[in-house]
Tab-separated table of C-alpha atoms in Angstrom:
chain	number	residue	atom	x	y	z
A	24	MET	CA	-46.461	-46.760	4.566
A	25	MET	CA	-43.991	-49.401	5.524
A	26	SER	CA	-40.464	-48.634	4.815
A	27	ARG	CA	-38.492	-50.692	2.205
A	28	THR	CA	-36.186	-52.155	4.918
A	29	ARG	CA	-39.005	-53.098	7.299
A	30	PHE	CA	-40.985	-54.553	4.314
A	31	LEU	CA	-38.292	-56.774	3.142
A	32	LEU	CA	-37.496	-57.962	6.684
A	33	ALA	CA	-41.166	-58.713	7.218
A	34	LEU	CA	-41.173	-60.750	4.043
A	35	ALA	CA	-38.185	-62.586	4.845
A	36	LEU	CA	-39.430	-63.451	8.278
A	37	SER	CA	-42.801	-64.550	6.876
A	38	LEU	CA	-40.984	-66.938	4.514
A	39	SER	CA	-38.971	-68.408	7.432
A	40	ALA	CA	-42.259	-69.006	9.124
A	41	ALA	CA	-43.129	-71.440	6.165
A	42	SER	CA	-45.503	-69.299	4.105
A	43	ALA	CA	-45.035	-67.475	0.809
A	44	CYS	CA	-46.740	-64.486	-0.343
A	45	ASP	CA	-46.416	-62.687	-3.522
A	46	GLU	CA	-47.167	-59.214	-1.857
A	47	ALA	CA	-43.870	-57.939	-3.152
A	48	ILE	CA	-42.587	-54.538	-3.922
A	49	ASP	CA	-44.510	-54.372	-7.358
A	50	SER	CA	-47.511	-52.570	-5.700
A	51	GLU	CA	-45.217	-49.702	-4.816
A	52	PHE	CA	-43.210	-50.015	-8.044
A	53	GLY	CA	-45.947	-48.212	-9.897
A	54	ALA	CA	-49.510	-48.355	-10.588
A	55	LEU	CA	-50.587	-51.026	-13.067
A	56	ASP	CA	-51.320	-48.483	-15.814
A	57	GLU	CA	-47.914	-46.815	-15.331
A	58	VAL	CA	-45.828	-49.908	-15.746
A	59	GLU	CA	-45.151	-51.778	-19.049
A	60	LEU	CA	-46.278	-55.267	-18.090
A	61	ARG	CA	-44.839	-58.174	-20.006
A	62	PRO	CA	-45.285	-61.038	-20.727
A	63	GLY	CA	-49.011	-60.933	-19.693
A	64	GLY	CA	-51.945	-62.959	-18.762
A	65	PHE	CA	-55.302	-61.268	-18.226
A	66	GLY	CA	-55.787	-60.958	-22.003
A	67	GLY	CA	-52.519	-59.379	-22.523
A	68	THR	CA	-52.762	-56.742	-19.682
A	69	GLY	CA	-49.977	-58.367	-17.807
A	70	GLY	CA	-49.102	-59.943	-14.515
A	71	VAL	CA	-46.018	-60.135	-12.331
A	72	LEU	CA	-43.033	-59.115	-14.433
A	73	LEU	CA	-39.981	-61.370	-14.950
A	74	ASN	CA	-37.647	-58.378	-14.341
A	75	THR	CA	-37.834	-54.593	-14.101
A	76	SER	CA	-34.220	-53.434	-14.566
A	77	ALA	CA	-33.441	-50.740	-17.066
A	78	ILE	CA	-31.049	-47.886	-17.641
A	79	GLY	CA	-33.237	-45.265	-18.798
A	80	ASP	CA	-35.301	-46.294	-21.993
A	81	HIS	CA	-33.092	-49.435	-22.462
A	82	PRO	CA	-33.861	-52.689	-20.628
A	83	LEU	CA	-31.036	-54.330	-18.757
A	84	HIS	CA	-31.244	-57.935	-17.648
A	85	GLU	CA	-28.020	-59.685	-18.391
A	86	LEU	CA	-24.418	-58.741	-19.185
A	87	ASP	CA	-21.704	-60.878	-20.741
A	88	ARG	CA	-18.690	-60.457	-18.413
A	89	PHE	CA	-16.225	-60.536	-21.206
A	90	GLY	CA	-17.865	-57.787	-23.164
A	91	LYS	CA	-19.653	-59.717	-25.932
A	92	LEU	CA	-22.807	-58.120	-27.279
A	93	HIS	CA	-25.836	-59.653	-25.467
A	94	GLU	CA	-29.445	-58.448	-25.575
A	95	ASP	CA	-28.356	-55.268	-27.297
A	96	VAL	CA	-26.013	-54.370	-24.361
A	97	GLN	CA	-22.274	-54.698	-24.226
A	98	LEU	CA	-20.188	-54.302	-21.105
A	99	VAL	CA	-17.130	-52.063	-21.938
A	100	ALA	CA	-15.479	-51.961	-18.586
A	101	VAL	CA	-16.030	-51.799	-14.820
A	102	TYR	CA	-14.090	-49.361	-12.604
A	103	LEU	CA	-13.835	-49.323	-8.880
A	104	LYS	CA	-14.093	-46.006	-7.165
A	105	ILE	CA	-11.340	-45.145	-4.815
A	106	VAL	CA	-11.617	-41.899	-2.734
A	107	ASN	CA	-8.491	-40.481	-1.089
A	108	LYS	CA	-9.209	-37.157	0.657
A	109	ASP	CA	-10.784	-35.155	-2.081
A	110	GLN	CA	-9.324	-37.208	-4.941
A	111	ILE	CA	-11.260	-39.927	-6.839
A	112	THR	CA	-9.370	-42.640	-8.673
A	113	TRP	CA	-10.977	-45.065	-11.012
A	114	LEU	CA	-9.340	-48.483	-11.086
A	115	LYS	CA	-10.282	-50.726	-14.071
A	116	LEU	CA	-10.846	-54.302	-13.422
A	117	ASP	CA	-9.249	-56.896	-15.380
A	118	GLU	CA	-12.095	-59.159	-14.830
A	119	VAL	CA	-15.561	-59.203	-13.130
A	120	TRP	CA	-18.051	-61.955	-12.453
A	121	SER	CA	-20.739	-63.069	-10.014
A	122	GLU	CA	-20.272	-66.000	-7.660
A	123	LYS	CA	-23.187	-67.324	-5.631
A	124	GLY	CA	-24.884	-63.977	-5.795
A	125	GLN	CA	-21.932	-61.829	-5.090
A	126	ILE	CA	-20.063	-59.621	-7.499
A	127	VAL	CA	-16.280	-60.287	-7.664
A	128	GLY	CA	-13.497	-58.463	-9.539
A	129	ARG	CA	-9.908	-58.927	-10.101
A	130	ILE	CA	-6.974	-56.571	-10.990
A	131	LYS	CA	-3.977	-58.829	-11.504
A	132	ASP	CA	-3.770	-61.123	-8.527
A	133	VAL	CA	-5.849	-58.882	-6.165
A	134	TYR	CA	-9.534	-59.750	-5.762
A	135	TYR	CA	-12.342	-57.399	-4.706
A	136	LYS	CA	-15.939	-58.026	-3.600
A	137	ASP	CA	-18.510	-56.833	-1.102
A	138	LYS	CA	-18.289	-53.128	-0.329
A	139	ALA	CA	-15.367	-52.738	-2.634
A	140	PHE	CA	-18.080	-52.315	-5.408
A	141	LEU	CA	-19.796	-49.393	-3.718
A	142	GLY	CA	-19.638	-46.554	-6.247
A	143	SER	CA	-18.263	-48.823	-8.982
A	144	ARG	CA	-18.899	-47.566	-12.433
A	145	TRP	CA	-20.041	-49.854	-15.242
A	146	ASP	CA	-19.428	-48.516	-18.754
A	147	LEU	CA	-22.040	-49.891	-21.259
A	148	ALA	CA	-22.637	-49.623	-24.919
A	149	THR	CA	-26.331	-50.163	-25.962
A	150	TYR	CA	-27.842	-50.725	-29.393
A	151	GLY	CA	-31.330	-50.548	-30.772
A	152	GLY	CA	-32.417	-46.895	-30.031
A	153	GLY	CA	-31.459	-44.030	-27.830
A	154	ILE	CA	-27.906	-43.000	-26.897
A	155	ALA	CA	-25.275	-45.494	-27.561
A	156	LYS	CA	-23.040	-45.003	-24.396
A	157	ARG	CA	-24.378	-45.300	-20.907
A	158	LYS	CA	-23.038	-45.641	-17.337
A	159	MET	CA	-24.386	-47.593	-14.428
A	160	TYR	CA	-23.216	-47.443	-10.732
A	161	VAL	CA	-23.622	-49.565	-7.685
A	162	ASP	CA	-25.259	-47.037	-5.314
A	163	LYS	CA	-25.715	-49.453	-2.288
A	164	TYR	CA	-24.645	-52.900	-1.242
A	165	ARG	CA	-25.562	-55.114	1.704
A	166	TYR	CA	-25.514	-58.766	2.662
A	167	ASP	CA	-28.805	-59.714	4.169
A	168	ALA	CA	-28.134	-62.316	6.834
A	169	VAL	CA	-31.870	-62.967	7.229
A	170	ASP	CA	-32.377	-64.431	3.676
A	171	GLY	CA	-28.764	-65.036	2.733
A	172	ASN	CA	-28.706	-62.860	-0.358
A	173	HIS	CA	-26.212	-60.098	-1.442
A	174	LYS	CA	-28.301	-57.098	-2.498
A	175	TYR	CA	-27.314	-54.242	-4.666
A	176	VAL	CA	-28.921	-51.010	-5.713
A	177	PHE	CA	-27.903	-50.221	-9.407
A	178	ALA	CA	-28.415	-46.665	-10.606
A	179	TYR	CA	-27.746	-44.597	-13.629
A	180	PRO	CA	-27.197	-40.730	-14.136
A	181	LYS	CA	-30.173	-38.366	-13.997
A	182	ASP	CA	-29.646	-37.390	-17.680
A	183	ALA	CA	-32.408	-36.541	-19.995
A	184	THR	CA	-30.600	-38.322	-22.930
A	185	TYR	CA	-31.077	-41.635	-21.174
A	186	GLY	CA	-34.897	-41.393	-21.670
A	187	MET	CA	-37.758	-42.324	-19.305
A	188	HIS	CA	-37.287	-45.702	-17.562
A	189	PHE	CA	-38.346	-48.564	-19.829
A	190	TYR	CA	-40.812	-50.108	-17.460
A	191	THR	CA	-42.211	-47.270	-15.380
A	192	LYS	CA	-42.182	-44.528	-18.006
A	193	LYS	CA	-41.101	-42.010	-15.404
A	194	THR	CA	-37.916	-40.905	-13.573
A	195	GLN	CA	-37.334	-42.368	-10.165
A	196	PRO	CA	-34.658	-40.483	-8.358
A	197	ILE	CA	-32.622	-41.833	-5.428
A	198	LYS	CA	-32.541	-39.342	-2.493
A	199	GLU	CA	-29.427	-37.270	-2.049
A	200	THR	CA	-27.906	-38.390	-5.315
A	201	GLY	CA	-27.969	-37.311	-8.938
A	202	MET	CA	-29.031	-40.885	-9.992
A	203	LEU	CA	-32.098	-42.833	-10.777
A	204	GLY	CA	-32.830	-46.419	-9.671
A	205	ALA	CA	-32.370	-49.025	-12.439
A	206	CYS	CA	-34.932	-51.073	-10.463
A	207	GLY	CA	-37.125	-48.114	-9.638
A	208	ASP	CA	-37.530	-46.855	-6.142
A	209	ILE	CA	-39.635	-46.694	-2.879
A	210	ASN	CA	-39.697	-43.340	-1.100
A	211	GLY	CA	-36.600	-42.186	-2.861
A	212	GLU	CA	-34.502	-45.206	-2.124
A	213	GLY	CA	-33.494	-47.378	-5.011
A	214	LEU	CA	-34.955	-50.902	-5.129
A	215	GLU	CA	-32.495	-53.692	-4.591
A	216	ALA	CA	-31.363	-56.468	-7.084
A	217	VAL	CA	-29.683	-59.739	-6.667
A	218	VAL	CA	-27.254	-61.040	-9.210
A	219	TYR	CA	-26.987	-64.573	-10.678
A	220	GLU	CA	-24.107	-66.167	-12.390
A	221	ASP	CA	-24.467	-67.892	-15.722
A	222	LEU	CA	-28.205	-67.395	-15.737
A	223	ARG	CA	-30.011	-66.776	-19.078
A	224	VAL	CA	-33.695	-66.023	-18.944
A	225	ASP	CA	-35.809	-65.639	-21.916
A	226	MET	CA	-37.882	-62.373	-21.390
A	227	LYS	CA	-40.637	-63.663	-23.635
A	228	ASP	CA	-41.381	-67.106	-22.381
A	229	GLY	CA	-39.486	-67.301	-19.099
A	230	TYR	CA	-37.276	-70.188	-20.286
A	231	VAL	CA	-34.109	-70.549	-18.171
A	232	ASP	CA	-30.760	-71.772	-19.310
A	233	ASN	CA	-27.298	-72.136	-17.749
A	234	GLU	CA	-25.244	-69.927	-20.091
A	235	LYS	CA	-21.628	-69.470	-19.179
A	236	ASP	CA	-20.147	-65.911	-18.468
A	237	LEU	CA	-23.418	-64.093	-17.948
A	238	ILE	CA	-24.192	-61.719	-15.009
A	239	ASN	CA	-27.935	-61.655	-14.567
A	240	ILE	CA	-29.202	-58.519	-12.723
A	241	ALA	CA	-32.586	-59.334	-11.226
A	242	CYS	CA	-34.652	-56.718	-9.355
A	243	LEU	CA	-36.455	-57.903	-6.280
A	244	ASP	CA	-39.859	-56.805	-7.511
A	245	GLY	CA	-39.673	-59.076	-10.529
A	246	GLY	CA	-40.291	-62.851	-10.620
A	247	ILE	CA	-36.530	-63.741	-11.168
A	248	GLY	CA	-35.338	-61.641	-8.217
A	249	LYS	CA	-38.280	-62.811	-5.951
A	250	ALA	CA	-37.047	-66.433	-6.394
A	251	ALA	CA	-33.986	-65.648	-4.426
A	252	LEU	CA	-36.022	-63.912	-1.716
A	253	TRP	CA	-38.188	-67.013	-1.435
A	254	GLY	CA	-35.004	-69.080	-0.939
A	255	PHE	CA	-34.643	-70.618	-4.445
A	256	ARG	CA	-31.265	-70.016	-6.061
A	257	PRO	CA	-29.960	-71.832	-9.139
A	258	TRP	CA	-26.574	-72.822	-7.671
A	259	ASP	CA	-28.519	-74.572	-4.808
A	260	ILE	CA	-31.335	-76.305	-6.590
A	261	GLY	CA	-30.230	-76.319	-10.265
A	262	TYR	CA	-31.082	-74.085	-13.165
A	263	TYR	CA	-33.932	-76.287	-14.521
A	264	GLU	CA	-35.573	-76.398	-11.136
A	265	PHE	CA	-35.035	-72.649	-10.806
A	266	MET	CA	-37.200	-72.173	-13.807
A	267	GLY	CA	-39.917	-73.833	-11.855
A	268	ALA	CA	-39.536	-71.421	-9.096
A	269	ILE	CA	-40.033	-68.437	-11.370
A	270	ARG	CA	-43.099	-70.020	-12.938
A	271	THR	CA	-44.531	-70.705	-9.477
A	272	ILE	CA	-43.952	-67.194	-8.269
A	273	ARG	CA	-45.552	-65.715	-11.513
A	274	ALA	CA	-48.480	-68.259	-11.676
A	275	ASP	CA	-47.147	-69.067	-15.013
A	276	TYR	CA	-49.494	-72.083	-15.422
A	277	CYS	CA	-48.928	-72.792	-19.092
A	278	GLY	CA	-45.132	-72.459	-18.994
A	279	ASP	CA	-45.111	-69.931	-21.784
A	280	GLY	CA	-44.176	-66.763	-19.876
A	281	ASP	CA	-47.818	-65.552	-19.211
A	282	SER	CA	-48.420	-64.511	-15.685
A	283	TRP	CA	-51.859	-65.436	-14.291
A	284	THR	CA	-51.491	-63.334	-11.055
A	285	ARG	CA	-51.022	-59.835	-9.896
A	286	PRO	CA	-48.953	-58.001	-7.182
A	287	GLY	CA	-50.414	-58.517	-3.752
A	288	THR	CA	-51.929	-62.009	-4.313
A	289	GLY	CA	-51.156	-64.311	-1.457
A	290	ILE	CA	-50.257	-68.054	-1.649
A	291	GLU	CA	-48.745	-70.676	0.594
A	292	LEU	CA	-45.996	-72.987	-0.760
A	293	GLU	CA	-44.479	-76.225	-0.211
A	294	ASP	CA	-41.342	-77.523	-2.007
A	295	LYS	CA	-39.542	-80.812	-2.388
A	296	TRP	CA	-36.465	-79.366	-0.660
A	297	GLY	CA	-38.283	-78.484	2.536
A	298	TYR	CA	-37.508	-74.826	2.395
A	299	HIS	CA	-41.241	-74.184	2.876
A	300	THR	CA	-44.153	-76.089	4.371
A	301	PHE	CA	-47.743	-74.987	4.602
A	302	ALA	CA	-48.716	-72.812	7.576
A	303	ASP	CA	-52.297	-73.659	7.068
A	304	PRO	CA	-52.565	-77.128	5.585
A	305	LEU	CA	-56.392	-76.814	5.288
A	306	LEU	CA	-56.159	-74.296	2.457
A	307	LYS	CA	-57.171	-75.550	-0.893
A	308	THR	CA	-54.663	-76.652	-3.421
A	309	GLU	CA	-53.760	-74.029	-6.105
A	310	ALA	CA	-51.545	-75.995	-8.324
A	311	LEU	CA	-48.485	-78.210	-8.657
A	312	PHE	CA	-45.632	-76.464	-10.489
A	313	GLY	CA	-42.486	-77.416	-12.286
A	314	PRO	CA	-40.240	-75.939	-14.883
A	315	LYS	CA	-42.777	-76.536	-17.643
A	316	GLY	CA	-45.533	-74.779	-15.729
A	317	ALA	CA	-48.493	-76.324	-13.769
A	318	ALA	CA	-49.143	-80.005	-14.149
A	319	CYS	CA	-52.604	-79.430	-12.666
A	320	VAL	CA	-54.647	-76.556	-11.238
A	321	THR	CA	-57.429	-76.901	-8.647
A	322	ARG	CA	-57.948	-73.287	-7.561
A	323	PRO	CA	-56.427	-70.555	-9.660
A	324	ARG	CA	-54.662	-67.907	-7.644
A	325	ARG	CA	-56.853	-65.083	-8.870
A	326	ALA	CA	-60.672	-65.144	-8.208
A	327	GLU	CA	-61.446	-64.178	-11.796
A	328	PHE	CA	-60.155	-67.525	-13.034
A	329	GLN	CA	-61.648	-69.713	-10.353
A	330	LEU	CA	-64.925	-70.297	-12.295
A	331	THR	CA	-63.400	-70.734	-15.757
A	332	GLY	CA	-60.253	-72.619	-14.834
A	333	VAL	CA	-56.995	-72.400	-16.704
A	334	GLU	CA	-56.618	-73.379	-20.479
A	335	CYS	CA	-53.225	-73.896	-22.146
A	336	ASN	CA	-52.999	-74.327	-25.845
A	337	GLY	CA	-56.763	-74.796	-26.046
A	338	ALA	CA	-56.909	-77.535	-23.470
A	339	LYS	CA	-58.041	-77.100	-19.783
A	340	LEU	CA	-55.407	-78.102	-17.250
A	341	PRO	CA	-56.697	-80.984	-15.015
A	342	ASP	CA	-57.795	-80.635	-11.395
A	343	CYS	CA	-55.113	-81.751	-8.969
A	344	LYS	CA	-57.848	-83.529	-6.827
A	345	ASP	CA	-55.855	-85.501	-4.225
A	346	ALA	CA	-52.547	-85.193	-5.828
A	347	GLU	CA	-49.483	-84.414	-3.815
A	348	LEU	CA	-45.944	-83.154	-4.471
A	349	GLY	CA	-44.154	-85.760	-6.458
A	350	ASP	CA	-47.260	-87.323	-8.054
A	351	PHE	CA	-46.187	-85.836	-11.411
A	352	ALA	CA	-42.849	-85.845	-12.990
A	353	ASP	CA	-40.890	-82.638	-12.779
A	354	THR	CA	-43.170	-80.986	-10.100
A	355	TYR	CA	-41.269	-79.498	-7.250
A	356	TYR	CA	-43.642	-76.714	-5.899
A	357	TRP	CA	-47.033	-77.260	-4.456
A	358	THR	CA	-49.028	-74.015	-3.895
A	359	LYS	CA	-52.262	-73.281	-1.901
A	360	ALA	CA	-54.460	-70.250	-2.284
A	361	PRO	CA	-56.650	-68.635	0.253
């Protein structure tokens, strides 16, 4: 089995070679019947997830950096871990935020980022079931120069009171630690996440909004996190256009949050910014995508829909025929399927 590091490097290199493939980490995240898939195409059985982050039995997608209650989670405080010989000191940050994918903190007029957040402790209060006080840690951090993303492994204590992971319904320990991966794990290594600033994503319909003071924690095996791997980041292309990237990745044809694909399904992609162009221009068009979903579909990504086509709100989406990117308003992504 390919290691996590080699896999992500291979994925990044394949994207730089102008192709896109949704053969992401989901296939190793858990078997389909072990994962709570939502929202779902395939008659409700689910497709590529929007996100997979959880602290035990409580999902964790976004935090208000000033401690306001958001999605039944409240950020109480963030502490930096300072080790001096055998002594550990916890320094409470006055303020924490994310800036172009990087977590930044401040104590008075001193600013912290990068590896300063290794081992940092995030105290949280959760509502809506289970224990009320939880802790989260940054177990690993790296800047990936290949794809230009800051990547974090978030973890929580291996504590029975936290319950089973909300999505995988099992414990996923990180090797040589007493912690479990908030994004799950591969071979005992916690899966990585990216962070977005001021990003609000509705976990039911996939609607994206620019909401001030949020820190969005997006696992790289979910649609939101994959967008960064594919080169699409809201501070570069805009939040509205970023919504289109998520819908493209998840084959969210109807723009309602339902995914019409599954992990391991390959596509090729071209976009209006020129990040990607088709490696094989002879492939048949799948669809033209934008923030509202697909404007047209010629060849659905999955074979089980290629005879029936795609219906949204009782109406079949039109065939793209000879359409090209830009032929429809608000279409930024052109995909082709093998």
